[in-house]
Short mmCIF file of C-alpha atoms and ligand atoms in Angstrom, two decimals:
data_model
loop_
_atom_site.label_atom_id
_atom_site.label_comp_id
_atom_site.label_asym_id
_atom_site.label_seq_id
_atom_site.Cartn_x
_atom_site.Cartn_y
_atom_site.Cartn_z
CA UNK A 23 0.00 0.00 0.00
CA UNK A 24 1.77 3.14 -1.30
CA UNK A 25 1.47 6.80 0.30
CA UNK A 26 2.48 9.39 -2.08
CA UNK A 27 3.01 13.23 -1.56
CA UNK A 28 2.85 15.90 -3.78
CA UNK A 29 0.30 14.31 -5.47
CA UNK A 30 -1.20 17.18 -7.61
CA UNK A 31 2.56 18.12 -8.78
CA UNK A 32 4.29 17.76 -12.25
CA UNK A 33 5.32 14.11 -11.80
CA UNK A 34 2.72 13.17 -8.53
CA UNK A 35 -0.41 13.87 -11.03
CA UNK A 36 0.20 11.00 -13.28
CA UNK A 37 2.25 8.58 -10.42
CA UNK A 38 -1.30 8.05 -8.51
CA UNK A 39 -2.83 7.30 -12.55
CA UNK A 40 0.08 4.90 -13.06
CA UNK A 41 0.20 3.61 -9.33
CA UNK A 42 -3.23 3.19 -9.14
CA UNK A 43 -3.26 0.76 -12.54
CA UNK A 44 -0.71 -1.01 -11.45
CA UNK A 45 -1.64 -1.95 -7.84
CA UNK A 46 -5.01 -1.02 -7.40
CA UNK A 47 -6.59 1.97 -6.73
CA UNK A 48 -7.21 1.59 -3.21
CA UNK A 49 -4.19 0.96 -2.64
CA UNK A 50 -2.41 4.30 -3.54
CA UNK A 51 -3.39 6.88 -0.91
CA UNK A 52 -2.54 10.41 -2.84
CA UNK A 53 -1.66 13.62 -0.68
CA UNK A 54 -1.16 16.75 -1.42
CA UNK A 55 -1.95 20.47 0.23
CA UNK A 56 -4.83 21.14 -1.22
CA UNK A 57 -7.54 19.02 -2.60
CA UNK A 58 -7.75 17.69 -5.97
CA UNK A 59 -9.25 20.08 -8.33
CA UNK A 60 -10.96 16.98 -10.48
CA UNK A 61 -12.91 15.12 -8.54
CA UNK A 62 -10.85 11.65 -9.44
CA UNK A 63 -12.22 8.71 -7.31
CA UNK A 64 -9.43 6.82 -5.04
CA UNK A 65 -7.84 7.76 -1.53
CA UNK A 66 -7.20 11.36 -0.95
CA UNK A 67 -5.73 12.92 2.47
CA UNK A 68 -4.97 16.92 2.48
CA UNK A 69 -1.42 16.81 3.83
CA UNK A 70 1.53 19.17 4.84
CA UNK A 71 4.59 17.40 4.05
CA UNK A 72 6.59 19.84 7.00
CA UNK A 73 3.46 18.41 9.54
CA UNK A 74 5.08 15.43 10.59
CA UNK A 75 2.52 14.32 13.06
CA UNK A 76 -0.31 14.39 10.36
CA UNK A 77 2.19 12.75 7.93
CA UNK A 78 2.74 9.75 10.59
CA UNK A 79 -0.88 9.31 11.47
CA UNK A 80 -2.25 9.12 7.77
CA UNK A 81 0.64 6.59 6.70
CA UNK A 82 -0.39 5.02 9.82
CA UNK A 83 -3.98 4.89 9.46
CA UNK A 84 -3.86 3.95 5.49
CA UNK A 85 -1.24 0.80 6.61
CA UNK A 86 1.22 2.31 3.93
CA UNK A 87 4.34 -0.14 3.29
CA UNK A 88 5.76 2.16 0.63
CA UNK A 89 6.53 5.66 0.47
CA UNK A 90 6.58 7.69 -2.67
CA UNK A 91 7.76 11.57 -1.37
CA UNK A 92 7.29 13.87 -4.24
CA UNK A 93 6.11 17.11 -3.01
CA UNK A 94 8.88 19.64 -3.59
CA UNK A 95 9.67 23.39 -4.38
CA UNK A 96 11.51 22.96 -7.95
CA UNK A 97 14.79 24.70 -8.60
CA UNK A 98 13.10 28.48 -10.23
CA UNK A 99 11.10 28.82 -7.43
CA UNK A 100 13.52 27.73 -5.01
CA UNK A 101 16.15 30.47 -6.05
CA UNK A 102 12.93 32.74 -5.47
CA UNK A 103 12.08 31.85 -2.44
CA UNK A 104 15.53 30.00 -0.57
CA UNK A 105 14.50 29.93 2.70
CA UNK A 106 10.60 28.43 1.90
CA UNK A 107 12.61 25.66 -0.58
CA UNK A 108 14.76 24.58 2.36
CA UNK A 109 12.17 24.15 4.65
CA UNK A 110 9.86 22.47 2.42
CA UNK A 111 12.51 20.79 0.52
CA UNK A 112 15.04 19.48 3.57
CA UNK A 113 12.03 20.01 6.14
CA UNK A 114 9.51 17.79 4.12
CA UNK A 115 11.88 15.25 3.25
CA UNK A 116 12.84 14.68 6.98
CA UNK A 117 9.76 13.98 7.99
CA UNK A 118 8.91 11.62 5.21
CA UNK A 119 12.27 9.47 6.03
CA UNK A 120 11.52 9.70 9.60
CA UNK A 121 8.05 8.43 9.62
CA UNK A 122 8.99 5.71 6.91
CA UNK A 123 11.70 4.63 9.10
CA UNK A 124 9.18 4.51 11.82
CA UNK A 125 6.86 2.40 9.82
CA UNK A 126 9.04 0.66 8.37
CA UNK A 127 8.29 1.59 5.03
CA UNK A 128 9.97 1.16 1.40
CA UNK A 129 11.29 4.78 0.29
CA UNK A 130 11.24 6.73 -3.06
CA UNK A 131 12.16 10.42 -3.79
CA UNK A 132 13.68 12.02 -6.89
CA UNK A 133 16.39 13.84 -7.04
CA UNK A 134 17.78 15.93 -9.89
CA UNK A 135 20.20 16.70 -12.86
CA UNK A 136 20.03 19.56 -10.25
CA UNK A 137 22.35 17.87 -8.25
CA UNK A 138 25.12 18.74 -10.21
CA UNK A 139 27.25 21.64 -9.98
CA UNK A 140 29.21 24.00 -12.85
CA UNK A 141 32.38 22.06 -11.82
CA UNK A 142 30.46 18.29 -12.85
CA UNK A 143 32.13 17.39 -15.99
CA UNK A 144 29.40 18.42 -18.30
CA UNK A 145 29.39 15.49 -20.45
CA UNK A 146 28.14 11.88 -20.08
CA UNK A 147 28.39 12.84 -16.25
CA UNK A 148 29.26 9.89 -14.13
CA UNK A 149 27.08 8.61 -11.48
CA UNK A 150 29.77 8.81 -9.16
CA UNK A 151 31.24 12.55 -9.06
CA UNK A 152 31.67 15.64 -7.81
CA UNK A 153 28.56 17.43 -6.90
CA UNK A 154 28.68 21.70 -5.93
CA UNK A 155 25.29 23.01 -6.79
CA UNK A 156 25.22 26.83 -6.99
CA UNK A 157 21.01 26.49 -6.30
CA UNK A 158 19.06 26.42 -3.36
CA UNK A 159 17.41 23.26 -5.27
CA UNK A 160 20.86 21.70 -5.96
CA UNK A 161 21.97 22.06 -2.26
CA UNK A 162 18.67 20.35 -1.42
CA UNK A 163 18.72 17.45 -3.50
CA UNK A 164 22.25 16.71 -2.85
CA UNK A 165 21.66 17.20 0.63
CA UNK A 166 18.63 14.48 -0.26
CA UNK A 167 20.58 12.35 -1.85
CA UNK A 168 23.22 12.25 1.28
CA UNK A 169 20.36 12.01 4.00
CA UNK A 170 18.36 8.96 2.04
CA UNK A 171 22.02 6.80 2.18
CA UNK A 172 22.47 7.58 5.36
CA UNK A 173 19.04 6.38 6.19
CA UNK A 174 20.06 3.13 4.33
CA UNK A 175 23.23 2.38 6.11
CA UNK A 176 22.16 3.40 9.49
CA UNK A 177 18.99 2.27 9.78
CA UNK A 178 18.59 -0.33 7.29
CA UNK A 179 16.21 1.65 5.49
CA UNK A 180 15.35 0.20 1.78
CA UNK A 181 15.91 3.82 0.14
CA UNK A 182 16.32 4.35 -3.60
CA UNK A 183 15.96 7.10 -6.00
CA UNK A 184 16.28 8.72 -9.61
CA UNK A 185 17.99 11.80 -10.64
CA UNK A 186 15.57 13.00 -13.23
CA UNK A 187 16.56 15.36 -15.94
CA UNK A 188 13.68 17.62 -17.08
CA UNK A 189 10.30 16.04 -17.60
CA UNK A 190 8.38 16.81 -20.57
CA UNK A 191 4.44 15.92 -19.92
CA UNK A 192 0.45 16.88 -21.02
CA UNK A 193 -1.41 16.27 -17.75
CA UNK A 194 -0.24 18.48 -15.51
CA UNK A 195 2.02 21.26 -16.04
CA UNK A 196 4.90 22.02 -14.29
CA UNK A 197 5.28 24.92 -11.52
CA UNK A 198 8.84 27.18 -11.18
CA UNK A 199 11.13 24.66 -12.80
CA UNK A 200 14.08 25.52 -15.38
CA UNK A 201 13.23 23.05 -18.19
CA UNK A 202 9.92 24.25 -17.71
CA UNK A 203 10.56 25.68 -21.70
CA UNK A 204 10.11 22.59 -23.25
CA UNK A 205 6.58 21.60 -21.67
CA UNK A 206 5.40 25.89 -22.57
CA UNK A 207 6.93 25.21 -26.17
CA UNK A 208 4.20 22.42 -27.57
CA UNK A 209 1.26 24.38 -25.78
CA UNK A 210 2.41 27.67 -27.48
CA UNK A 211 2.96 25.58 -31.08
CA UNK A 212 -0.46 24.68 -30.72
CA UNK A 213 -1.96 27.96 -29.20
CA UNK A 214 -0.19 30.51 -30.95
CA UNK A 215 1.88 28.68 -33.82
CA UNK A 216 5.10 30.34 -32.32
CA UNK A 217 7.21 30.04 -28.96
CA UNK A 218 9.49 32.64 -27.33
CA UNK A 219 12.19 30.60 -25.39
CA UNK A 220 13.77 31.80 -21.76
CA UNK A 221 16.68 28.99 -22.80
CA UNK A 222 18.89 30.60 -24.90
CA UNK A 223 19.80 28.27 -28.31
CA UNK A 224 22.43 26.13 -27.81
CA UNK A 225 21.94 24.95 -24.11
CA UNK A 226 21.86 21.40 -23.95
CA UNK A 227 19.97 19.47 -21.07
CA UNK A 228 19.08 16.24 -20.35
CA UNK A 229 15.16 15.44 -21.02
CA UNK A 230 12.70 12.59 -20.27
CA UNK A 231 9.00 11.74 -21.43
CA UNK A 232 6.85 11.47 -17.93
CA UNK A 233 5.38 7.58 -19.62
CA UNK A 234 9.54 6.92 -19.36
CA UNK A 235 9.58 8.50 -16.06
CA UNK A 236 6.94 6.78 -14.15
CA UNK A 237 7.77 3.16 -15.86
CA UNK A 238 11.50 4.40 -14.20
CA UNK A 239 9.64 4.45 -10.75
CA UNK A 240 8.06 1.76 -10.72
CA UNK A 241 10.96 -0.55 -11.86
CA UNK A 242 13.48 0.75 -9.64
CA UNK A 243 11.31 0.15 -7.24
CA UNK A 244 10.24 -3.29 -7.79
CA UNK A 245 14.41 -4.20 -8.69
CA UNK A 246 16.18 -7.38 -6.77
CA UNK A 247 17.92 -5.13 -4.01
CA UNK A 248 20.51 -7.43 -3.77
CA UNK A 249 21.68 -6.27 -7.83
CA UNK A 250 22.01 -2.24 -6.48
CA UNK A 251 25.15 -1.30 -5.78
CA UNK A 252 24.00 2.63 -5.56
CA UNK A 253 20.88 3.87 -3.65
CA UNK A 254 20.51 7.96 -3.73
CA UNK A 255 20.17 8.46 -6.59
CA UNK A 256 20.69 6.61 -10.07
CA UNK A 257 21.48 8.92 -13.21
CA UNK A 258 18.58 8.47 -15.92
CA UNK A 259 17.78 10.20 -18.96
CA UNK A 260 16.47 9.85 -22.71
CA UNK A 261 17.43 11.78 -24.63
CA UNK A 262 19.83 15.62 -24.98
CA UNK A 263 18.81 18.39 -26.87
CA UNK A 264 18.84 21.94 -26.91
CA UNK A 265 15.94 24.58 -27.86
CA UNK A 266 16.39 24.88 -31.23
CA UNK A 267 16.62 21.05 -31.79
CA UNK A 268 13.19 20.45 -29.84
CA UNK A 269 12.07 23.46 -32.38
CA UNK A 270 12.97 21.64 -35.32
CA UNK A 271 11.13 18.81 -33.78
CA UNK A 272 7.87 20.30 -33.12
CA UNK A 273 8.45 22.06 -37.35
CA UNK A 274 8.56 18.67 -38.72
CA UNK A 275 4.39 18.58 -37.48
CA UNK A 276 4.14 22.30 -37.68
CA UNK A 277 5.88 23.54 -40.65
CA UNK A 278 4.70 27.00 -39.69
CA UNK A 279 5.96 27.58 -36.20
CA UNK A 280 7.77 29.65 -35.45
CA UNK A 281 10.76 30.05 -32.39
CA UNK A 282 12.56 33.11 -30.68
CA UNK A 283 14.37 33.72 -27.83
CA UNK A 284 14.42 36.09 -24.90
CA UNK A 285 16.47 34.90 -22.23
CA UNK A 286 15.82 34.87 -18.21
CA UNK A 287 18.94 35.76 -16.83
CA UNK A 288 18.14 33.57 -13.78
CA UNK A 289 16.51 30.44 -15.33
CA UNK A 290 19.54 30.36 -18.13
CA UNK A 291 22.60 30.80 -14.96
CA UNK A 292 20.26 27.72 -13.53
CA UNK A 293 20.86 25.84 -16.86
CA UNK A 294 24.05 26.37 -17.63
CA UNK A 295 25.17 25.22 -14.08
CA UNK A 296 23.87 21.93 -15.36
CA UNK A 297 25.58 19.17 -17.26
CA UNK A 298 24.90 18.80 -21.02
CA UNK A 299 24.31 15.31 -20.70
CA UNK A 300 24.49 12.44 -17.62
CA UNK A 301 25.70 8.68 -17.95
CA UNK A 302 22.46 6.25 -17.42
CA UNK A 303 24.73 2.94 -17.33
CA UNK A 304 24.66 2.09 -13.23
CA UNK A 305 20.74 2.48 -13.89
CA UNK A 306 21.15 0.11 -16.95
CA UNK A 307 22.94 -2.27 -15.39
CA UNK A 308 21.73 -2.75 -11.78
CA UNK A 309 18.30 -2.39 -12.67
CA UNK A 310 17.55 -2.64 -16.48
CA UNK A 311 16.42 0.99 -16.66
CA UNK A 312 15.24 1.93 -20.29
CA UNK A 313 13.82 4.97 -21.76
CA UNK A 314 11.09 4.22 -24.93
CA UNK A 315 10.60 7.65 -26.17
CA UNK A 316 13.36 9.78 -28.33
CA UNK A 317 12.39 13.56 -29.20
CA UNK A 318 10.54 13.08 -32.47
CA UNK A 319 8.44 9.82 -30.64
CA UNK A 320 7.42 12.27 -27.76
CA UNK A 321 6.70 15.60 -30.15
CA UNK A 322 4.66 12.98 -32.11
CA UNK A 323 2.82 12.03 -28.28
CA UNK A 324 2.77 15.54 -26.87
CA UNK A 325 1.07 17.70 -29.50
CA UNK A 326 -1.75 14.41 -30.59
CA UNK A 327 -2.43 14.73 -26.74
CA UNK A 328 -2.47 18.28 -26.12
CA UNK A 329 -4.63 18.89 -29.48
CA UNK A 330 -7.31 16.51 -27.14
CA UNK A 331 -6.60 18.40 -24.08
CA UNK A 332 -6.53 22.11 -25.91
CA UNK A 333 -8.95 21.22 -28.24
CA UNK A 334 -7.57 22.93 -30.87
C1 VAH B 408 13.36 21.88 -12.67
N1 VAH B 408 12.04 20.21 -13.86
O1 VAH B 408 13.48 22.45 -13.73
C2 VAH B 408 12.85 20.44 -12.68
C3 VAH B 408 14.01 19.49 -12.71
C4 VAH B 408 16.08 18.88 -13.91
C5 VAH B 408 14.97 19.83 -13.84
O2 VAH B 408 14.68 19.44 -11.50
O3 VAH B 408 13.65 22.40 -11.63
#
């Protein structure tokens, strides 16, 4: 029985869909801090992840064996607002170990491309290496990263996670995040034929279609723990591109759309503090992590779903 926070977020908002199908809808309890806008059926608790005691008594009460922590500030909004990140980041995060360790539960969160730091070599990053964040959200999901091993080798705790690199999705859309760009780019193809990106051309990311994401979950979660060597958290990605790449993407479907640029200052020193491109191969080979959908596969996906969604 899986408890899950953040369950209205980016990646939360289709976990409880893909939970929920895979295990049984009553057995995924979502949370989140404010009540589902759609009126979806399955468990639903209002929860503050930094209210430990209400945290502990609805794991409690729901019999949760598995803990899925997902409610986060992401790394915009946390250079916004650093103090409100740490406490909801680090704060949140403590109290989801603690009452899993209390329960004796089976531990997810995601960390982060984030993670890394302007002095990570930049390309095919290693799973294993140095790690300086300049962001409030880097220093958190290192920090993470450090505090969900420790909870492994101290207290036996069966913790794993992913470092994501930006996740591209139709349900819900993503709040204060860098790679936000190319989720806004397909709704703007569609809406107004034309996108103006905060990215400025040429800076390459690492990028992942949410289906890839949450099949990434669920197997890392059901691997033979015996066959991980690393815990906190594997590197896994799809694909690498840069704006005007996912541009010539979205042309091949839309011949007339159009792209420009007008860079954020903040969002692009974010970026470019990130590496180009991260090394998947512990994932590959201690838990058979695989990613199904290129760029052109998920423009294809994205705009035949958001036509539905937009109905345009
Ligand atoms: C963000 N989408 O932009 C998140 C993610 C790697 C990017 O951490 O903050």
């Amino acid at each position: 029985k899986i408890m899950v926070t953040g369950a209205l977020g980016q990646i939360g908002s289709e976990l409880i869909t893909k939970l929920r199908s895979e295990y049984g809808t009553e057995n995924v309890l979502a949370t989140d801090i404010r009540r589902m806008d759609s009126a979806t059926e399955g468990p639903f608790e209002i929860l503050d992840v930094t209210d430990a005691n209400n945290m502990h008594a609805l794991a409690k009460d729901f019999g949760a064996d598995t803990m899925m922590h997902m409610a986060a500030l992401l790394s915009a909004k946390a250079e916004d607002e650093p103090l409100f990140a740490w406490n909801l980041n680090m704060g949140g995060l403590m109290n989801a170990l603690e009452v899993s360790r209390e329960l004796d539960m089976q531990f997810f969160t995601p960390s982060s491309i984030g993670a890394f730091g302007p002095s990570t070599p930049k390309k095919d990053t290693p799973q294993d290496t140095l790690q300086r964040p300049t962001t409030m959200y880097g220093v958190n999901k290192v920090a993470g990263e450090l505090l969900c091993d420790y909870y492994f080798h101290k207290f036996g705790m069966d913790t794993r996670g992913v470092r994501f690199p930006g996740l591209i999705s139709y349900v819900a859309q993503p709040g204060g995040g860098t790679t936000d760009y190319a989720v806004d780019i397909y709704y703007k193809a569609l809406e107004e034929g034309k996108y103006t990106s905060y990215i400025a051309e040429g800076t390459r990311m690492d990028m992942m279609y949410m289906p890839d994401a949450l099949q990434a979950i669920v197997d890392l979660m059901e691997a033979d723990p015996t066959k991980l060597i690393h815990r906190n958290a594997f590197n896994v990605t799809a694909m690498s591109f840069e704006p005007s790449e996912i541009a010539a993407s979205i042309k091949k479907q839309i011949p007339t759309f159009e792209m420009a640029y007008d860079v954020d200052p903040v969002r692009q020193a974010i970026a470019d503090s990130w590496p180009d491109s991260i090394d998947p191969t512990a994932a590959i080979n201690e838990w058979g992590f695989k990613a199904n959908y290129d760029l052109d596969k998920m423009t294809v996906d994205m705009l035949s779903k958001l036509k539905i969604k937009l109905n345009v």
